[in-house]
């Protein structure tokens, strides 16, 4: 039997608002929201493989719809620890977008639908954003030895934020 | 703009019966069929990346429905040249199966539907088979530097062949 990528498998992780409070720009709104509730922002299922470069990791992310103030829910986003290490992101259900940036300051914004494939080249960071009103489900694949570097994202953020303005999806600095 | 994995992108390859005549067991039937026509067995679209280990290749295969005598259409199947090199196979449309085997003689048969994921571990060969009456479309992902070794498959074949017997899908030696 092989996994169905829409159903739970392998190692399962939940990321709640409290796990992402350093990432959203509306700190005051985050604190107000956390006073009421600590909503799930996304869930990840990851197929277990040895942490070696000949293996590939695949993981399903279910990114829920929602906003913090006007900023759409997103995944933390990361560079890989190894300078290289491409990542492939495949739209499975719903729609959203992927932000891509490298350490030289280049930035790309890609819209993702079912069966879209985004190629994040070696050295590029990537973050998914749910700009829709339904779950955005995608599969990510990378080498099992590349690791995740969240520190630069926490301190510097992404080049752009994705917000709703007058019912439209906007990129702002 | 990002590719839609069901539509042509990147490098496109067609594999016809004449390209696979060494792989099917019914050599006489292959020759008879080739006297009439040289049907497409599968088409591949491959996203172009540098041939380096930090990159990942992704490719869509459209494996057509059909049989040579009683043997269902299949892809050539391959080991990777590098001893390692996992491959991930994701069902996109239709259904079929994947044969997996390693050099120690272990064998696995996995049925694939839309959103099934087959993990071919480092050192394992893999072949897709279309046991249905419609196109079987799947996405394959592996490191860009692993290469393909078809020679062992041409000389030794796979451990099992997938054939139709009394309208049922059967595995035979």
Tab-separated table of C-alpha atoms in Angstrom:
chain	number	residue	atom	x	y	z
A	1	UNK	CA	0.000	0.000	0.000
A	2	UNK	CA	1.251	3.447	-0.888
A	3	UNK	CA	0.199	6.723	0.804
A	4	UNK	CA	-2.524	8.945	-0.594
A	5	UNK	CA	-0.975	12.400	-0.311
A	6	UNK	CA	-4.236	13.988	0.824
A	7	UNK	CA	-4.599	11.688	3.843
A	8	UNK	CA	-2.401	11.609	6.977
A	9	UNK	CA	0.769	9.522	6.740
A	10	UNK	CA	4.202	9.314	8.366
A	11	UNK	CA	5.282	12.005	10.813
A	12	UNK	CA	2.536	14.556	11.451
A	13	UNK	CA	3.154	18.110	12.636
A	14	UNK	CA	0.775	20.964	13.394
A	15	UNK	CA	1.821	24.597	13.242
A	16	UNK	CA	-0.370	26.950	15.233
A	17	UNK	CA	-0.444	30.737	15.383
A	18	UNK	CA	1.748	30.630	18.509
A	19	UNK	CA	4.447	28.807	16.493
A	20	UNK	CA	4.385	31.578	13.873
A	21	UNK	CA	4.012	34.683	16.033
A	22	UNK	CA	7.507	35.893	15.136
A	23	UNK	CA	6.705	35.634	11.427
A	24	UNK	CA	3.529	37.729	11.058
A	25	UNK	CA	3.856	41.515	10.890
A	26	UNK	CA	0.750	42.342	12.964
A	27	UNK	CA	2.246	41.497	16.393
A	28	UNK	CA	-0.537	43.315	18.257
A	29	UNK	CA	-3.237	41.419	16.354
A	30	UNK	CA	-1.369	38.143	16.909
A	31	UNK	CA	-1.407	38.777	20.669
A	32	UNK	CA	-5.110	39.656	20.617
A	33	UNK	CA	-5.893	36.518	18.608
A	34	UNK	CA	-3.813	34.352	20.950
A	35	UNK	CA	-5.817	35.721	23.876
A	36	UNK	CA	-8.884	34.065	22.348
A	37	UNK	CA	-7.564	30.991	20.584
A	38	UNK	CA	-4.483	29.420	19.027
A	39	UNK	CA	-5.685	28.397	15.565
A	40	UNK	CA	-3.937	25.822	13.423
A	41	UNK	CA	-2.220	27.558	10.485
A	42	UNK	CA	-0.949	24.430	8.747
A	43	UNK	CA	-0.460	20.684	9.113
A	44	UNK	CA	2.366	18.654	7.602
A	45	UNK	CA	2.562	14.910	6.874
A	46	UNK	CA	6.075	13.689	6.114
A	47	UNK	CA	7.158	10.297	4.810
A	48	UNK	CA	9.989	8.958	7.000
A	49	UNK	CA	13.314	8.370	5.239
A	50	UNK	CA	16.933	8.315	6.477
A	51	UNK	CA	18.517	11.753	6.670
A	52	UNK	CA	20.902	11.077	3.755
A	53	UNK	CA	21.438	12.740	0.394
A	54	UNK	CA	20.473	9.706	-1.623
A	55	UNK	CA	17.010	9.786	-0.118
A	56	UNK	CA	14.280	12.256	-0.979
A	57	UNK	CA	11.799	13.666	1.510
A	58	UNK	CA	8.223	14.165	0.474
A	59	UNK	CA	5.710	15.977	2.619
A	60	UNK	CA	2.117	17.139	2.250
A	61	UNK	CA	1.196	20.527	3.681
A	62	UNK	CA	-2.404	21.534	4.348
A	63	UNK	CA	-2.306	25.318	4.691
A	64	UNK	CA	-5.581	26.589	6.110
A	65	UNK	CA	-7.385	29.692	4.864
A	66	UNK	CA	-7.294	32.752	7.099
A	67	UNK	CA	-5.596	36.050	7.835
A	68	UNK	CA	-3.743	37.802	10.638
A	69	UNK	CA	-5.087	41.338	10.282
A	70	UNK	CA	-4.823	41.639	6.473
A	71	UNK	CA	-1.955	39.160	5.964
A	72	UNK	CA	-2.850	35.782	4.511
A	73	UNK	CA	-1.816	32.643	6.413
A	74	UNK	CA	1.551	31.273	5.249
A	75	UNK	CA	4.128	28.632	6.059
A	76	UNK	CA	7.250	29.760	7.922
A	77	UNK	CA	9.362	29.435	4.803
A	78	UNK	CA	12.995	28.446	4.856
A	79	UNK	CA	16.333	28.328	3.127
A	80	UNK	CA	18.081	24.966	3.151
A	81	UNK	CA	21.184	24.657	5.327
A	82	UNK	CA	23.166	23.199	2.475
A	83	UNK	CA	23.903	25.960	-0.038
A	84	UNK	CA	22.279	23.853	-2.704
A	85	UNK	CA	19.214	21.713	-2.425
A	86	UNK	CA	16.375	22.384	-4.827
A	87	UNK	CA	12.758	21.914	-3.768
A	88	UNK	CA	9.758	20.990	-5.888
A	89	UNK	CA	6.282	22.132	-4.844
A	90	UNK	CA	3.199	20.605	-6.497
A	91	UNK	CA	-0.344	21.933	-6.115
A	92	UNK	CA	-2.694	19.129	-4.983
A	93	UNK	CA	-5.903	20.861	-3.876
A	94	UNK	CA	-7.148	24.436	-3.767
A	95	UNK	CA	-4.916	27.305	-4.758
A	96	UNK	CA	-2.395	29.725	-3.360
A	97	UNK	CA	1.025	31.078	-4.105
A	98	UNK	CA	4.695	30.501	-3.427
A	99	UNK	CA	7.206	33.252	-2.630
A	100	UNK	CA	10.773	32.539	-3.715
A	101	UNK	CA	13.897	34.539	-2.943
A	102	UNK	CA	17.634	34.031	-2.913
A	103	UNK	CA	20.377	35.534	-0.784
A	104	UNK	CA	21.259	37.995	-3.576
A	105	UNK	CA	17.861	39.660	-3.227
A	106	UNK	CA	16.094	38.212	-6.280
A	107	UNK	CA	12.403	37.557	-5.685
A	108	UNK	CA	9.677	35.607	-7.528
A	109	UNK	CA	5.964	35.190	-6.896
A	110	UNK	CA	4.266	32.130	-8.382
A	111	UNK	CA	0.563	31.353	-8.367
A	112	UNK	CA	-0.211	27.686	-7.748
A	113	UNK	CA	-3.263	25.684	-8.770
A	114	UNK	CA	-3.906	21.939	-8.821
A	115	UNK	CA	-1.084	20.319	-10.853
A	116	UNK	CA	1.085	23.462	-10.947
A	117	UNK	CA	4.744	22.734	-10.244
A	118	UNK	CA	7.025	25.357	-8.722
A	119	UNK	CA	10.768	24.771	-8.955
A	120	UNK	CA	12.728	26.374	-6.133
A	121	UNK	CA	16.344	26.237	-7.382
A	122	UNK	CA	19.299	25.453	-5.094
A	123	UNK	CA	19.978	28.431	-2.818
A	124	UNK	CA	16.440	29.834	-2.919
A	125	UNK	CA	14.076	30.134	0.049
A	126	UNK	CA	10.382	29.356	-0.387
A	127	UNK	CA	7.177	30.140	1.484
A	128	UNK	CA	3.626	29.092	0.602
A	129	UNK	CA	0.697	31.480	1.088
A	130	UNK	CA	-3.004	30.636	1.105
A	131	UNK	CA	-4.737	33.492	-0.716
A	132	UNK	CA	-7.982	31.512	-1.112
A	133	UNK	CA	-10.938	30.713	1.110
A	134	UNK	CA	-10.333	26.942	1.161
A	135	UNK	CA	-7.496	24.649	2.222
A	136	UNK	CA	-4.404	24.938	0.021
A	137	UNK	CA	-2.782	21.506	-0.184
A	138	UNK	CA	0.605	20.931	-1.775
A	139	UNK	CA	3.376	18.358	-1.895
A	140	UNK	CA	7.022	19.361	-1.332
A	141	UNK	CA	10.009	17.262	-2.311
A	142	UNK	CA	13.681	17.814	-1.527
A	143	UNK	CA	16.827	15.843	-0.749
A	144	UNK	CA	16.685	14.355	2.737
A	145	UNK	CA	20.010	15.907	3.806
A	146	UNK	CA	19.408	19.590	3.011
A	147	UNK	CA	18.074	20.731	6.397
A	148	UNK	CA	16.030	23.861	7.079
A	149	UNK	CA	17.267	27.322	7.987
A	150	UNK	CA	14.488	29.487	9.472
A	151	UNK	CA	16.719	32.038	11.231
A	152	UNK	CA	17.201	34.461	8.332
A	153	UNK	CA	13.459	34.409	7.697
A	154	UNK	CA	12.678	35.209	11.348
A	155	UNK	CA	15.143	38.106	11.427
A	156	UNK	CA	14.678	39.528	7.911
A	157	UNK	CA	11.323	38.149	6.765
A	158	UNK	CA	10.535	37.674	3.107
A	159	UNK	CA	11.030	40.496	0.590
A	160	UNK	CA	7.265	40.821	0.176
A	161	UNK	CA	4.174	40.155	2.269
A	162	UNK	CA	0.895	38.977	0.777
A	163	UNK	CA	-2.107	40.907	2.057
A	164	UNK	CA	-5.722	41.592	1.168
A	165	UNK	CA	-6.540	45.180	0.164
A	166	UNK	CA	-10.026	46.040	-1.064
A	167	UNK	CA	-10.727	42.313	-1.543
A	168	UNK	CA	-7.671	41.939	-3.789
A	169	UNK	CA	-4.452	40.011	-3.220
A	170	UNK	CA	-1.560	42.497	-2.992
A	171	UNK	CA	2.183	42.180	-2.520
A	172	UNK	CA	3.643	44.807	-0.193
A	173	UNK	CA	7.147	45.444	1.161
B	1	UNK	CA	4.220	31.161	-14.898
B	2	UNK	CA	4.753	27.639	-13.657
B	3	UNK	CA	4.118	24.453	-15.658
B	4	UNK	CA	0.895	22.494	-15.429
B	5	UNK	CA	2.141	18.911	-15.185
B	6	UNK	CA	-0.588	17.593	-17.475
B	7	UNK	CA	0.384	19.865	-20.377
B	8	UNK	CA	3.588	19.718	-22.450
B	9	UNK	CA	6.589	21.552	-20.986
B	10	UNK	CA	10.393	21.440	-21.261
B	11	UNK	CA	12.085	18.624	-23.149
B	12	UNK	CA	9.582	16.296	-24.819
B	13	UNK	CA	10.293	12.679	-25.739
B	14	UNK	CA	8.163	10.020	-27.395
B	15	UNK	CA	8.785	6.314	-26.909
B	16	UNK	CA	7.314	4.115	-29.605
B	17	UNK	CA	6.992	0.349	-29.829
B	18	UNK	CA	10.191	0.223	-31.907
B	19	UNK	CA	12.073	1.849	-29.013
B	20	UNK	CA	10.834	-0.850	-26.659
B	21	UNK	CA	11.044	-3.958	-28.827
B	22	UNK	CA	13.853	-5.423	-26.723
B	23	UNK	CA	11.757	-5.059	-23.580
B	24	UNK	CA	8.522	-6.878	-24.436
B	25	UNK	CA	8.435	-10.669	-24.225
B	26	UNK	CA	6.266	-11.273	-27.313
B	27	UNK	CA	8.972	-10.616	-29.925
B	28	UNK	CA	6.935	-12.222	-32.724
B	29	UNK	CA	3.900	-10.092	-31.930
B	30	UNK	CA	6.099	-6.986	-31.705
B	31	UNK	CA	7.399	-7.679	-35.234
B	32	UNK	CA	3.886	-8.244	-36.550
B	33	UNK	CA	2.669	-5.026	-34.924
B	34	UNK	CA	5.645	-3.066	-36.295
B	35	UNK	CA	4.765	-4.322	-39.769
B	36	UNK	CA	1.505	-2.390	-39.454
B	37	UNK	CA	2.324	0.606	-37.304
B	38	UNK	CA	4.722	1.935	-34.696
B	39	UNK	CA	2.408	3.107	-31.903
B	40	UNK	CA	3.436	5.559	-29.214
B	41	UNK	CA	3.774	3.737	-25.882
B	42	UNK	CA	4.567	6.778	-23.745
B	43	UNK	CA	5.448	10.449	-23.856
B	44	UNK	CA	7.664	12.276	-21.377
B	45	UNK	CA	7.891	15.989	-20.569
B	46	UNK	CA	10.952	16.937	-18.534
B	47	UNK	CA	11.742	20.244	-16.876
B	48	UNK	CA	15.284	21.304	-17.845
B	49	UNK	CA	17.760	21.655	-14.976
B	50	UNK	CA	21.578	21.410	-14.785
B	51	UNK	CA	22.843	17.845	-14.423
B	52	UNK	CA	24.023	18.366	-10.827
B	53	UNK	CA	23.129	16.716	-7.528
B	54	UNK	CA	21.731	19.858	-5.950
B	55	UNK	CA	19.091	20.034	-8.643
B	56	UNK	CA	16.046	17.798	-8.895
B	57	UNK	CA	14.555	16.558	-12.148
B	58	UNK	CA	10.819	16.377	-12.522
B	59	UNK	CA	9.140	14.741	-15.475
B	60	UNK	CA	5.580	13.888	-16.465
B	61	UNK	CA	4.990	10.551	-18.196
B	62	UNK	CA	1.816	9.840	-20.156
B	63	UNK	CA	1.724	6.050	-20.492
B	64	UNK	CA	-0.865	5.028	-23.056
B	65	UNK	CA	-3.260	2.101	-22.620
B	66	UNK	CA	-2.584	-0.981	-24.722
B	67	UNK	CA	-1.000	-4.407	-24.822
B	68	UNK	CA	1.616	-6.363	-26.759
B	69	UNK	CA	-0.051	-9.761	-26.953
B	70	UNK	CA	-1.244	-10.040	-23.339
B	71	UNK	CA	1.423	-7.785	-21.762
B	72	UNK	CA	0.326	-4.319	-20.704
B	73	UNK	CA	2.238	-1.306	-22.023
B	74	UNK	CA	5.027	-0.216	-19.691
B	75	UNK	CA	7.944	2.200	-19.439
B	76	UNK	CA	11.408	0.792	-20.024
B	77	UNK	CA	12.255	1.013	-16.350
B	78	UNK	CA	15.708	1.691	-15.027
B	79	UNK	CA	18.164	1.571	-12.186
B	80	UNK	CA	20.062	4.772	-11.501
B	81	UNK	CA	23.751	4.800	-12.367
B	82	UNK	CA	24.638	6.142	-8.965
B	83	UNK	CA	24.161	3.374	-6.411
B	84	UNK	CA	21.863	5.669	-4.504
B	85	UNK	CA	19.304	7.996	-5.919
B	86	UNK	CA	15.739	7.594	-4.726
B	87	UNK	CA	12.817	8.340	-7.033
B	88	UNK	CA	9.327	9.533	-6.155
B	89	UNK	CA	6.398	8.666	-8.419
B	90	UNK	CA	3.068	10.464	-8.002
B	91	UNK	CA	-0.175	9.422	-9.686
B	92	UNK	CA	-1.698	12.392	-11.559
B	93	UNK	CA	-4.400	10.923	-13.807
B	94	UNK	CA	-5.803	7.471	-14.440
B	95	UNK	CA	-4.343	4.441	-12.718
B	96	UNK	CA	-1.684	1.795	-13.139
B	97	UNK	CA	1.092	0.188	-11.186
B	98	UNK	CA	4.780	0.437	-10.451
B	99	UNK	CA	7.189	-2.511	-10.303
B	100	UNK	CA	10.151	-2.079	-7.965
B	101	UNK	CA	13.153	-4.330	-7.546
B	102	UNK	CA	16.657	-4.134	-6.181
B	103	UNK	CA	19.860	-5.899	-7.167
B	104	UNK	CA	19.447	-8.374	-4.287
B	105	UNK	CA	16.295	-9.754	-5.898
B	106	UNK	CA	13.655	-8.123	-3.704
B	107	UNK	CA	10.510	-7.155	-5.605
B	108	UNK	CA	7.469	-4.978	-4.875
B	109	UNK	CA	4.292	-4.273	-6.836
B	110	UNK	CA	2.408	-1.062	-6.040
B	111	UNK	CA	-0.943	0.014	-7.418
B	112	UNK	CA	-1.128	3.719	-8.219
B	113	UNK	CA	-4.155	5.984	-8.375
B	114	UNK	CA	-4.484	9.759	-8.484
B	115	UNK	CA	-2.485	11.171	-5.537
B	116	UNK	CA	-0.772	7.861	-4.696
B	117	UNK	CA	2.932	8.287	-3.983
B	118	UNK	CA	5.399	5.462	-4.600
B	119	UNK	CA	8.822	5.744	-2.985
B	120	UNK	CA	11.551	3.940	-4.907
B	121	UNK	CA	14.448	3.795	-2.405
B	122	UNK	CA	18.089	4.313	-3.425
B	123	UNK	CA	19.323	1.263	-5.332
B	124	UNK	CA	15.896	0.144	-6.564
B	125	UNK	CA	14.786	-0.012	-10.206
B	126	UNK	CA	11.262	1.091	-11.142
B	127	UNK	CA	8.933	0.521	-14.081
B	128	UNK	CA	5.411	1.872	-14.561
B	129	UNK	CA	2.687	-0.278	-16.136
B	130	UNK	CA	-0.669	0.866	-17.505
B	131	UNK	CA	-3.186	-1.804	-16.513
B	132	UNK	CA	-6.158	0.445	-17.326
B	133	UNK	CA	-8.013	1.459	-20.479
B	134	UNK	CA	-7.121	5.170	-20.219
B	135	UNK	CA	-3.916	7.196	-20.115
B	136	UNK	CA	-1.908	6.676	-16.939
B	137	UNK	CA	-0.200	9.971	-16.094
B	138	UNK	CA	2.385	10.279	-13.359
B	139	UNK	CA	5.116	12.622	-12.184
B	140	UNK	CA	8.612	11.312	-11.370
B	141	UNK	CA	11.188	13.180	-9.317
B	142	UNK	CA	14.836	12.303	-8.698
B	143	UNK	CA	18.192	14.001	-8.214
B	144	UNK	CA	19.477	15.444	-11.485
B	145	UNK	CA	22.818	13.618	-11.261
B	146	UNK	CA	21.681	10.016	-10.811
B	147	UNK	CA	21.629	8.924	-14.467
B	148	UNK	CA	19.714	5.974	-15.903
B	149	UNK	CA	20.910	2.409	-16.342
B	150	UNK	CA	18.713	0.457	-18.775
B	151	UNK	CA	21.226	-2.292	-19.612
B	152	UNK	CA	20.417	-4.705	-16.777
B	153	UNK	CA	16.720	-4.340	-17.579
B	154	UNK	CA	17.281	-5.127	-21.271
B	155	UNK	CA	19.356	-8.211	-20.485
B	156	UNK	CA	17.505	-9.518	-17.410
B	157	UNK	CA	14.093	-7.862	-17.576
B	158	UNK	CA	12.044	-7.268	-14.460
B	159	UNK	CA	11.355	-10.084	-11.988
B	160	UNK	CA	7.668	-10.075	-12.990
B	161	UNK	CA	5.646	-9.216	-16.079
B	162	UNK	CA	2.159	-7.754	-15.885
B	163	UNK	CA	-0.311	-9.459	-18.224
B	164	UNK	CA	-4.035	-9.828	-18.761
B	165	UNK	CA	-5.462	-13.320	-18.164
B	166	UNK	CA	-9.213	-13.875	-18.360
B	167	UNK	CA	-9.726	-10.084	-18.135
B	168	UNK	CA	-7.709	-9.935	-14.907
B	169	UNK	CA	-4.366	-8.284	-14.186
B	170	UNK	CA	-1.809	-10.985	-13.357
B	171	UNK	CA	1.849	-10.995	-12.398
B	172	UNK	CA	3.860	-13.755	-14.048
B	173	UNK	CA	7.550	-14.700	-13.999
